[in-house]
Tab-separated table of C-alpha atoms in Angstrom:
chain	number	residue	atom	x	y	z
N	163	UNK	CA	-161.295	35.486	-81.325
N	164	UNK	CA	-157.942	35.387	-79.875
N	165	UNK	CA	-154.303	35.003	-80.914
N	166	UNK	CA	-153.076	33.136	-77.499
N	167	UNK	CA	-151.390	30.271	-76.944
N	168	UNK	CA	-152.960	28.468	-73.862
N	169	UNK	CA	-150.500	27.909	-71.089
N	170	UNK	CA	-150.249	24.477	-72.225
N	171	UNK	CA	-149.408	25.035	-75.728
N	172	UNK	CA	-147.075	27.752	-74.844
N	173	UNK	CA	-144.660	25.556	-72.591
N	174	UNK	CA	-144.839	23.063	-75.572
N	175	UNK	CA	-143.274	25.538	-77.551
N	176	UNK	CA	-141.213	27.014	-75.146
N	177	UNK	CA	-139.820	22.760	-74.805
N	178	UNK	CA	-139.559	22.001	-78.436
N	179	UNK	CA	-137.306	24.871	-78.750
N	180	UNK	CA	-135.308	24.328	-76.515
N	181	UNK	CA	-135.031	20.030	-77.839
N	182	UNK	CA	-134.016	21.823	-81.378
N	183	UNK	CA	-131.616	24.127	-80.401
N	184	UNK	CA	-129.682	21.475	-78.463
N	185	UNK	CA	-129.202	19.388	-81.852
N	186	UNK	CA	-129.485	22.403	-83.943
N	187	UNK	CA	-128.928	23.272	-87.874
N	188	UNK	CA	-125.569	21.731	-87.630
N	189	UNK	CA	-126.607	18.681	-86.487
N	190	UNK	CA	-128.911	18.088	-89.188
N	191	UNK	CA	-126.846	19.010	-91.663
N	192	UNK	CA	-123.520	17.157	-90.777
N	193	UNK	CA	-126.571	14.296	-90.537
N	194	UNK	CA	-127.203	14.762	-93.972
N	195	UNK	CA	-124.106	14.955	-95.355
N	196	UNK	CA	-122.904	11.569	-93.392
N	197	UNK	CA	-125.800	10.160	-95.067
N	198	UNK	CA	-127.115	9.544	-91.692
N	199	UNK	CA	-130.683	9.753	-89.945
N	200	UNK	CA	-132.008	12.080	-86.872
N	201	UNK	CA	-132.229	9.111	-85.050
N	202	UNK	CA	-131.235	11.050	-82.021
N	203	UNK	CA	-133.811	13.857	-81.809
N	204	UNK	CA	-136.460	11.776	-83.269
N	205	UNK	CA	-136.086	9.600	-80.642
N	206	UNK	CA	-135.489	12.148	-78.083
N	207	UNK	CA	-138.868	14.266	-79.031
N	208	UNK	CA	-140.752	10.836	-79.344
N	209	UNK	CA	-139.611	9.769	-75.728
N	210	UNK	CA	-140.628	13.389	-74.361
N	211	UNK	CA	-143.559	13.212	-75.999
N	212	UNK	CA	-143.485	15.749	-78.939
N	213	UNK	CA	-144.079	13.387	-81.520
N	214	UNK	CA	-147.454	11.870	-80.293
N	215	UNK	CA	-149.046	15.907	-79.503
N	216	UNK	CA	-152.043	14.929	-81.659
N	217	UNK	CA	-152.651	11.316	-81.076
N	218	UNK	CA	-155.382	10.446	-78.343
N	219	UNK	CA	-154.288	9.489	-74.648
N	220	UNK	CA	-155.560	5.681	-74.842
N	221	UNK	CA	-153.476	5.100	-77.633
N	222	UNK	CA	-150.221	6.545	-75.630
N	223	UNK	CA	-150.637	10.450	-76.963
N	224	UNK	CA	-150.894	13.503	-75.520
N	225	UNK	CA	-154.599	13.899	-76.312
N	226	UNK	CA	-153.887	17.553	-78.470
N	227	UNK	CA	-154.582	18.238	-82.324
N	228	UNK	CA	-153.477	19.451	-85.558
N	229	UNK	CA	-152.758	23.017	-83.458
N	230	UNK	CA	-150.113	21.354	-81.039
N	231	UNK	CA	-147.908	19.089	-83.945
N	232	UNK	CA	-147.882	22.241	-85.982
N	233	UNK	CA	-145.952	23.905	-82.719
N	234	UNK	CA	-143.589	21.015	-82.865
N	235	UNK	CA	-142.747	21.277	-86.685
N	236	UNK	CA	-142.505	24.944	-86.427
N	237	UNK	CA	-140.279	25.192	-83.458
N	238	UNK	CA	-138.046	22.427	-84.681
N	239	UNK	CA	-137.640	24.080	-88.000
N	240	UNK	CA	-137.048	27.001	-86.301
N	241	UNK	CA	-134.118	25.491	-84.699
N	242	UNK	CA	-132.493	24.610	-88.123
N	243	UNK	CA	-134.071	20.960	-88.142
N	244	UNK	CA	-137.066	20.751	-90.495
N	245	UNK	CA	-138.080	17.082	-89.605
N	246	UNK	CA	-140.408	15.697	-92.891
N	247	UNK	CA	-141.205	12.655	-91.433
N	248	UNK	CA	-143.201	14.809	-88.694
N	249	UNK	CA	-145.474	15.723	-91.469
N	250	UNK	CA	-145.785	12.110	-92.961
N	251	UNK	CA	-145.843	9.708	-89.999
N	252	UNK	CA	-147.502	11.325	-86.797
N	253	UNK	CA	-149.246	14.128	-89.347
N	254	UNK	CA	-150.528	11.905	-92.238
N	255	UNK	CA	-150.338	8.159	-90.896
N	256	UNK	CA	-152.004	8.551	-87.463
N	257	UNK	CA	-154.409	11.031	-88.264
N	258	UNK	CA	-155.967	8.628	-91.191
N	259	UNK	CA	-155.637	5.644	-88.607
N	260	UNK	CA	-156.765	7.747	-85.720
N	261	UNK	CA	-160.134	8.400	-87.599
N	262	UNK	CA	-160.363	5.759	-90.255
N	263	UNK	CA	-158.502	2.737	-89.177
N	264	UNK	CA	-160.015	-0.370	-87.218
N	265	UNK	CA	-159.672	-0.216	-83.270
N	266	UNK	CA	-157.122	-3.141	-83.812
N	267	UNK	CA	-155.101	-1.117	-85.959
N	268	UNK	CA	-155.114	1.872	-83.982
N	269	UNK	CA	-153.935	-0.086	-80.988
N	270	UNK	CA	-151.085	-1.793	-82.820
N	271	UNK	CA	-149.857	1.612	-84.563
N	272	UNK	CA	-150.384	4.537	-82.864
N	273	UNK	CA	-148.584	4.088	-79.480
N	274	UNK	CA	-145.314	3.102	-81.647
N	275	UNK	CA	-145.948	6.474	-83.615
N	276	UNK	CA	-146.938	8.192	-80.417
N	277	UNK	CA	-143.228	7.541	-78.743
N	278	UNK	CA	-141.674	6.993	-81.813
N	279	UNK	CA	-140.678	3.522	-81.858
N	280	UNK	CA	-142.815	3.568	-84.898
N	281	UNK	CA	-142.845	5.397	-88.247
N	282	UNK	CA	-145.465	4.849	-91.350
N	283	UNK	CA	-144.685	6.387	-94.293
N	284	UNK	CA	-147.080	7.525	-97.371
N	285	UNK	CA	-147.244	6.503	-100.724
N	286	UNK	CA	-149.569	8.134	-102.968
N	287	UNK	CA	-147.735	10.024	-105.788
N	288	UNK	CA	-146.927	8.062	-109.114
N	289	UNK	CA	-144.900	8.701	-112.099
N	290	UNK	CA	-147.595	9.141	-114.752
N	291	UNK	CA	-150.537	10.359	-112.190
N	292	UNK	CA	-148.991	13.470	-110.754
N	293	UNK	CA	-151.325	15.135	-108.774
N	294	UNK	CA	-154.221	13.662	-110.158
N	295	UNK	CA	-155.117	10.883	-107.791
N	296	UNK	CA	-157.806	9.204	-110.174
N	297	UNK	CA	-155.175	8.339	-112.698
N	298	UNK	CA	-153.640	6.177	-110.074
N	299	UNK	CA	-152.063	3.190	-111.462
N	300	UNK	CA	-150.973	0.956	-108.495
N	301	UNK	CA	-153.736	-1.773	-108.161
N	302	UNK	CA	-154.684	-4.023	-105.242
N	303	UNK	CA	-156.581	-7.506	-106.006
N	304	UNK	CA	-158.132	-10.135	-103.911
N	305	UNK	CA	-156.461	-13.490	-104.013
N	306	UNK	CA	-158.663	-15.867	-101.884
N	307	UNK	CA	-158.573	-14.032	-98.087
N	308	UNK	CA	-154.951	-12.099	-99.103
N	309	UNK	CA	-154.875	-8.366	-101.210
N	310	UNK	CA	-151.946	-8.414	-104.155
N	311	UNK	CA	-150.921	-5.154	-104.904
N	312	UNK	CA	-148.896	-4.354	-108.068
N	313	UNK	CA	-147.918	-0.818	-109.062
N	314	UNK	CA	-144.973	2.375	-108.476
N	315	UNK	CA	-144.570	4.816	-106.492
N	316	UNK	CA	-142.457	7.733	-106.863
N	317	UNK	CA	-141.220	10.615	-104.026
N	318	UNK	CA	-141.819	8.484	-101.012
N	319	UNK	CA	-140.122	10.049	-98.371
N	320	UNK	CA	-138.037	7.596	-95.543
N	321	UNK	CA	-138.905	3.976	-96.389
N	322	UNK	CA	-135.710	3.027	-94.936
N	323	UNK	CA	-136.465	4.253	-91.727
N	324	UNK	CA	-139.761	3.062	-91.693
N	325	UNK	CA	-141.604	-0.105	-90.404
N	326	UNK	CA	-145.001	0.197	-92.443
N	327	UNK	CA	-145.881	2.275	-95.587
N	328	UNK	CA	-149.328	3.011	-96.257
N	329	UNK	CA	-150.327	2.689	-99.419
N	330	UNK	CA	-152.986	4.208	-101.301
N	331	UNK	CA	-154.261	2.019	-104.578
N	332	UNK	CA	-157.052	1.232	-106.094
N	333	UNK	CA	-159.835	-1.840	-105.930
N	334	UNK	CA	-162.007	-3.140	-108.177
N	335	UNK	CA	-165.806	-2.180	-106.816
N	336	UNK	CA	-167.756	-5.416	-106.721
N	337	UNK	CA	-170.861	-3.712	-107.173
N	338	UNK	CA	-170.274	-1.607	-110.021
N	339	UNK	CA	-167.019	-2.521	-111.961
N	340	UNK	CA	-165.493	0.270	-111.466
N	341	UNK	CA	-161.997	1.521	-109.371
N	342	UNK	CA	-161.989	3.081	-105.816
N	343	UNK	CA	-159.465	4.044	-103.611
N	344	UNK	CA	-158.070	2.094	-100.530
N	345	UNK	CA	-154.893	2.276	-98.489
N	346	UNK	CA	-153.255	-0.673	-96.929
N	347	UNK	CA	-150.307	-0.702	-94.370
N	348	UNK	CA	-147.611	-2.509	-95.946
N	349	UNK	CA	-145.090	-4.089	-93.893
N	350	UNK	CA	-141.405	-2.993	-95.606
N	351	UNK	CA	-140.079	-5.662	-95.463
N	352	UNK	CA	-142.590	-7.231	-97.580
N	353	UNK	CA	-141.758	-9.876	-100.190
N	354	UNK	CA	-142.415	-8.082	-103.541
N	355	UNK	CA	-141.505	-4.585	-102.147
N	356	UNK	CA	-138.474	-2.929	-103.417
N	357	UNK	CA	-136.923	0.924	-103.174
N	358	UNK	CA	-134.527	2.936	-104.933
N	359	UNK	CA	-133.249	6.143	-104.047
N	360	UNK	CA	-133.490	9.046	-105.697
N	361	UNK	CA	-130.654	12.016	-105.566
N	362	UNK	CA	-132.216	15.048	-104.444
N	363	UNK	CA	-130.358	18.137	-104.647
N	364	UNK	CA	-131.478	18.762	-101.082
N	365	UNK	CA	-129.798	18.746	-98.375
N	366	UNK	CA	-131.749	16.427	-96.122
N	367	UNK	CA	-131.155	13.346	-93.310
N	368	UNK	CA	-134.541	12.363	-94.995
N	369	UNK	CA	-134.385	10.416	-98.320
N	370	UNK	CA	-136.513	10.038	-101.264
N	371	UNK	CA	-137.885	7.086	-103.038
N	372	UNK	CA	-138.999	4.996	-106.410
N	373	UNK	CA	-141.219	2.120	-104.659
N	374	UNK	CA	-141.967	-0.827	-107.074
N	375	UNK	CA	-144.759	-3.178	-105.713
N	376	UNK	CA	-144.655	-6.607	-107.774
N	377	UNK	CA	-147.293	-8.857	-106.753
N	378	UNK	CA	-147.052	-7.697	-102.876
N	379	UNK	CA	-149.206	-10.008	-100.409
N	380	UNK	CA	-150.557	-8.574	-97.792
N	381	UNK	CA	-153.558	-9.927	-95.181
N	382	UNK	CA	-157.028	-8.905	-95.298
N	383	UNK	CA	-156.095	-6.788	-92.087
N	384	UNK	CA	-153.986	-4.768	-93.836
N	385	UNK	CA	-156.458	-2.976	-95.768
N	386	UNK	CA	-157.008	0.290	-93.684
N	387	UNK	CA	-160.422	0.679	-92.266
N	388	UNK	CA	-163.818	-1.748	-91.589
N	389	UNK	CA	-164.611	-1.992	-95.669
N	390	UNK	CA	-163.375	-0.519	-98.892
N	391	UNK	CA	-165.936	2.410	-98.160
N	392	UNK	CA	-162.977	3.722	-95.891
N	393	UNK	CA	-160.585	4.624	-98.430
N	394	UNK	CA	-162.041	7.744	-99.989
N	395	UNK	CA	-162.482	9.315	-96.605
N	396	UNK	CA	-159.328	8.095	-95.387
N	397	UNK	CA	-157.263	8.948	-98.129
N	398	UNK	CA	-158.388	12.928	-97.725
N	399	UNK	CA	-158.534	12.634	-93.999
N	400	UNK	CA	-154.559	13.210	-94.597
N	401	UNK	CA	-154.547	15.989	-96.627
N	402	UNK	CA	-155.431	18.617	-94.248
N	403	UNK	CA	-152.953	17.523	-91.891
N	404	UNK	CA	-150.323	17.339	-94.206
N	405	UNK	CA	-150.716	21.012	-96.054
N	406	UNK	CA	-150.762	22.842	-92.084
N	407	UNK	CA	-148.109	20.926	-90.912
N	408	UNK	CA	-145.607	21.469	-94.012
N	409	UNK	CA	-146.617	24.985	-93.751
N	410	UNK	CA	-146.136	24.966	-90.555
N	411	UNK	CA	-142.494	23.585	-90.928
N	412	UNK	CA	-141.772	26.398	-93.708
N	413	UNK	CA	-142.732	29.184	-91.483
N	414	UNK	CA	-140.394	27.907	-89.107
N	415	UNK	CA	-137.479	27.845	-91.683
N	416	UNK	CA	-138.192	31.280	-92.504
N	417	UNK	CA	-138.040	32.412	-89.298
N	418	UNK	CA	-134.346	30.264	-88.730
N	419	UNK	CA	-133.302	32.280	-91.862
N	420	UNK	CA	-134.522	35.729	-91.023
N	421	UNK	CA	-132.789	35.071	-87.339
N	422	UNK	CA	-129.390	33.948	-88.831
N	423	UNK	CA	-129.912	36.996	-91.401
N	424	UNK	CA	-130.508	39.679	-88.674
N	425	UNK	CA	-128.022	38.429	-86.094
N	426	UNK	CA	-125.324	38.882	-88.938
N	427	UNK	CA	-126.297	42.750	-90.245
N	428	UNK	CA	-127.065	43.796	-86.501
N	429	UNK	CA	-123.218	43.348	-86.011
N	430	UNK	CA	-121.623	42.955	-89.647
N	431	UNK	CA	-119.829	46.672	-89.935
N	432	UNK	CA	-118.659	47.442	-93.197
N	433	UNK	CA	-118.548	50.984	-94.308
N	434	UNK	CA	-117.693	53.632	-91.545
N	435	UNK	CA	-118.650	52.035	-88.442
N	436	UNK	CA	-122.364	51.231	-88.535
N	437	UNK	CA	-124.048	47.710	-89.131
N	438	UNK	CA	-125.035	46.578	-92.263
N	439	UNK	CA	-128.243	46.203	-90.760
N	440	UNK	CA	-128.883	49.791	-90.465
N	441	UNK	CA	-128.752	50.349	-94.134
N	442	UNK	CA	-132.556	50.391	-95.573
N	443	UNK	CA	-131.054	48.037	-99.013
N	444	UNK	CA	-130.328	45.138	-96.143
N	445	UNK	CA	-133.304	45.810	-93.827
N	446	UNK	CA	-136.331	46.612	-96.148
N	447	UNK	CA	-136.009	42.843	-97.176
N	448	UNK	CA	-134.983	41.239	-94.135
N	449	UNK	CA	-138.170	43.294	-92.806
N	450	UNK	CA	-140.372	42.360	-96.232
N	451	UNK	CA	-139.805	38.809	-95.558
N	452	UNK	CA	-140.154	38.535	-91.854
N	453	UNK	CA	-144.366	40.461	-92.870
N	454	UNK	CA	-144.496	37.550	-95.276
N	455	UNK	CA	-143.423	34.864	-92.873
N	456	UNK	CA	-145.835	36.158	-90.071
N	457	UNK	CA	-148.768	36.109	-92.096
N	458	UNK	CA	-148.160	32.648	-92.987
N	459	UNK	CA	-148.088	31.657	-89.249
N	460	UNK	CA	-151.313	33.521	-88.680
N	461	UNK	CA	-153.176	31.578	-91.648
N	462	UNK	CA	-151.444	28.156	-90.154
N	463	UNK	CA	-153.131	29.231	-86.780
N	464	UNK	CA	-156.563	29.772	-88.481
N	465	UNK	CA	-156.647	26.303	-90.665
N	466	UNK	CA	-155.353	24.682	-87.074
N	467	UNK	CA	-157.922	25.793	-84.950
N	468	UNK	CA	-160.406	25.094	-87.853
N	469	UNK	CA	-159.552	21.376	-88.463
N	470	UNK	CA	-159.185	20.678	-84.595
N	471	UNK	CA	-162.517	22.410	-84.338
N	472	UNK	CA	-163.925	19.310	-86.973
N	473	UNK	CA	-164.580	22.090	-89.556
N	474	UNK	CA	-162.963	20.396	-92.379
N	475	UNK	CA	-164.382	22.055	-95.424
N	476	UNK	CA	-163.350	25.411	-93.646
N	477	UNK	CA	-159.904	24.014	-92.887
N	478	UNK	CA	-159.331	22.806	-96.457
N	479	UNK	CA	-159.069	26.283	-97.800
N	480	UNK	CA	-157.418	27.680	-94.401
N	481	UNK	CA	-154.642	24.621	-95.137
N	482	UNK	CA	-154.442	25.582	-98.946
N	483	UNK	CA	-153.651	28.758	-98.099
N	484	UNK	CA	-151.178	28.434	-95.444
N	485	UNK	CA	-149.173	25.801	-97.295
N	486	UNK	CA	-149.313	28.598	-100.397
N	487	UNK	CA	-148.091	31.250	-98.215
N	488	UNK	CA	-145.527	29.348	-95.925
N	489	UNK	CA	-143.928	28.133	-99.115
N	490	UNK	CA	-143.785	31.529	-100.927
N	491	UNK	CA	-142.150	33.028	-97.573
N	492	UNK	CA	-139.938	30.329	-96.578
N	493	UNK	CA	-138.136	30.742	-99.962
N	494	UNK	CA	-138.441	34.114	-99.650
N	495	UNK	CA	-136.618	34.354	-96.347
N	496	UNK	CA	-133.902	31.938	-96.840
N	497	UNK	CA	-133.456	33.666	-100.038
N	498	UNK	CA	-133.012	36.943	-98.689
N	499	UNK	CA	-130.931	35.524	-95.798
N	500	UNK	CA	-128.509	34.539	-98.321
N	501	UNK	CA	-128.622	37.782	-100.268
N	502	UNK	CA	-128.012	39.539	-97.085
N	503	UNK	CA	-125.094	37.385	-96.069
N	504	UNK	CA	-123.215	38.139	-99.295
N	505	UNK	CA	-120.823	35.095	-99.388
N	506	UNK	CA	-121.047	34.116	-96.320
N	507	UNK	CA	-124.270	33.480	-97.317
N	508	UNK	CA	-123.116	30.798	-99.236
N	509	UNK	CA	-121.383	28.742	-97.013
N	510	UNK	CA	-122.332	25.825	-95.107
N	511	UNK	CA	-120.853	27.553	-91.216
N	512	UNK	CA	-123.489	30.453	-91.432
N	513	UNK	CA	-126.070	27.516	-92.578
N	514	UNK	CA	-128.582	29.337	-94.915
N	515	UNK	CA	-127.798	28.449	-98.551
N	516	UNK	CA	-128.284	24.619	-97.096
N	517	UNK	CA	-132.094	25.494	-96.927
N	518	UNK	CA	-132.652	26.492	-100.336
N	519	UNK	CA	-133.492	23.341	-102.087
N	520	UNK	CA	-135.730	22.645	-99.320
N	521	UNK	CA	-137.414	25.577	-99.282
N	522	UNK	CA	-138.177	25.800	-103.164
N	523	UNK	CA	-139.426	22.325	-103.242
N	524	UNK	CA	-141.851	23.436	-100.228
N	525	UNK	CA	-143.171	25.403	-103.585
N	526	UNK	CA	-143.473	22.541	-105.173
N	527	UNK	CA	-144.695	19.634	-102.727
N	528	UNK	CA	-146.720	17.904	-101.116
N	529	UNK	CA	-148.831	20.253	-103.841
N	530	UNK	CA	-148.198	22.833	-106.359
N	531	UNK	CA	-148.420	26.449	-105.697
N	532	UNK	CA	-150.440	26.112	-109.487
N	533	UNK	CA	-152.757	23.364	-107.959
N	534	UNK	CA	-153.122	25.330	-105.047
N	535	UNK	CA	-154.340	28.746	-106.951
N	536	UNK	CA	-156.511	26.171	-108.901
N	537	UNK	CA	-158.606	25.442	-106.151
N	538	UNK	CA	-158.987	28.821	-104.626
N	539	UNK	CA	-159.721	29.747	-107.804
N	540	UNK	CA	-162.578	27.431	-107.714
N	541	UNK	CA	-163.777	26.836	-104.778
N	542	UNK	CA	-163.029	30.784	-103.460
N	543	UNK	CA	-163.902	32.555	-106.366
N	544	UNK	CA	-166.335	30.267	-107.877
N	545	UNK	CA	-164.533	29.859	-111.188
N	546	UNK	CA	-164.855	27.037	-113.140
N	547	UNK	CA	-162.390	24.070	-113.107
N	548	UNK	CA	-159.421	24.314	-115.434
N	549	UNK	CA	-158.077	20.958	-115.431
């Protein structure tokens, strides 16, 4: 057992930092506020390689895993510039092509999303299913050698910056009648494919979406994988990905907040010459929540090294667990960082209080905390399902 970066995985983070600190938190927030896009730094990390850590070196990569793109979203949150679309296009997108998708569609893909010329989004979540994916309503048809897909989406995060969305619907099994789940990559600009955006009271350069899909044609390529057997596999081939790399980007939030925090009190003097800082009511929880953070980082490393390892049952629970405890301590941090601040805490220049509807949806999505206690519950503690 060790705790060690290799050498390699060490100068990666020693380089992402640095890339995020040049941009920085104001960056991404006067990006945000514009109504802009990173389009700088995502191209930047694409073109030095940061964005394509975990895809394999045929397809244009740099041949890591899981381990080495949770770096990259930690570091760059850590820099004030918690990128989502880390977690849903090189995270989600090319690891379900990367194992699941044909060899055409891996070549066609996963060099764009490797430099970033590329992004896929996701769309799984509906309206009326929640987080129960077998209540699924968006529904994909033959028509002659073409798929039709009809349904809504809801929470789809950067559509407009992206070139495919992959879909996840459901198919009519020939064989037995009933519905399974596939995912197709549909182009965007797709006749029958239409967005609106939702107001978020977050303060992101990434938007959120309300997809409609009305009678969307698409070519029997476009169905992810060899068969319709594919989808099932594909669809949680994502999910492990997805909970240690949104983890990953909350522990590096809290760690932005608890830096801004401490920087502040170690040289805020108030009463009689002495810092702020020094004062157990300001340090006990600047301290409390820098414990929490770190033992969210250590769980992120376990459920890393498990998944790259190919222990996937192991790595669900490691990945359920370090998206529950990123997302308690990121809030946790940035809430305290504000606390700490006093007003200043508030304000956009010491750029805290701009994290906090991030963070407390990171309690919220890409799963519930609730959802996430369910299945320990179950699966840990051998409790019966409650839902």
């Amino acid at each position: 057992m060790t705790f060690d970066l290799t050498p390699e995985q060490d100068q990666l983070r020693d380089a992402v930092r640095a890339l995020g600190r040049r941009y920085g938190h104001s960056y991404f927030v006067e990006k945000a506020k514009s109504g802009e896009h990173t389009t700088e730094l995502w191209a930047e990390a694409g073109r030095l390689g940061y964005l394509g850590v975990n895809i394999p070196t045929e397809y244009g990569g740099g041949g890591g895993g899981i381990t080495e793109l949770a770096i990259v979203c930690e570091e760059l949150a850590a820099a004030g510039c918690p990128l989502l679309l880390l977690v849903v296009s090189p995270a989600i997108a090319a690891t379900v092509l990367n194992r699941h998708g044909t060899e055409e569609q891996r070549k066609r893909h996963l060099p764009g999303l490797a430099d970033g010329s590329q992004k896929i989004v996701f769309a799984i979540t509906e309206p009326e299913a929640g987080s129960n994916f077998h209540r699924l309503g968006t529904v994909a048809r033959r028509d002659g050698d073409d798929w039709v897909l009809n349904g809504r989406k809801c929470y789809i995060s950067g559509v407009d910056e992206a070139g495919h969305v992959l879909v996840v619907a459901r198919t009519e099994d020939s064989s037995t009648g009933k519905l399974k789940p596939a995912l197709f990559l549909v182009p965007t600009d797709a006749a029958g494919l239409t967005w609106s955006k939702l107001d978020m009271e977050i303060v992101s350069p990434e938007n959120q979406f309300l997809l409609y899909l009305d009678d969307v044609r698409v070519p029997a390529d476009a169905l992810l994988g060899e068969s319709l057997d594919a989808g099932l596999p594909a669809l949680f081939a994502g999910l492990n990905p997805e909970r240690i790399t949104v983890a990953a980007m909350g522990a590096g939030t809290g760690r932005y907040a608890i830096e801004r925090a401490s920087e502040y009190t170690a040289t805020r003097k108030v009463w009689g010459g002495r810092s702020i800082g020094s004062h157990q009511g300001v340090s006990h929880p600047l301290a409390h929540a820098a414990v929490q953070v770190e033992l969210a980082r250590l769980m992120i490393q376990k459920a890393a090294t498990l998944y790259d390892a190919g222990r996937d049952l192991e790595a669900g629970v490691s990945g359920n667990m370090a998206k529950y405890a990123a997302g308690e301590a990121a809030a946790l941090a940035v809430d305290t960082a504000v606390q700490v601040l006093g007003g200043a805490g508030m304000t956009t220049e010491y750029g805290v209080a701009t994290l906090l509807g991030a963070v407390r949806a990171g309690r919220i999505a890409p799963v519930s905390r609730e959802m996430i206690l369910n299945f320990v519950a179950q699966h840990v503690l051998g409790q019966d399902k409650s839902y």
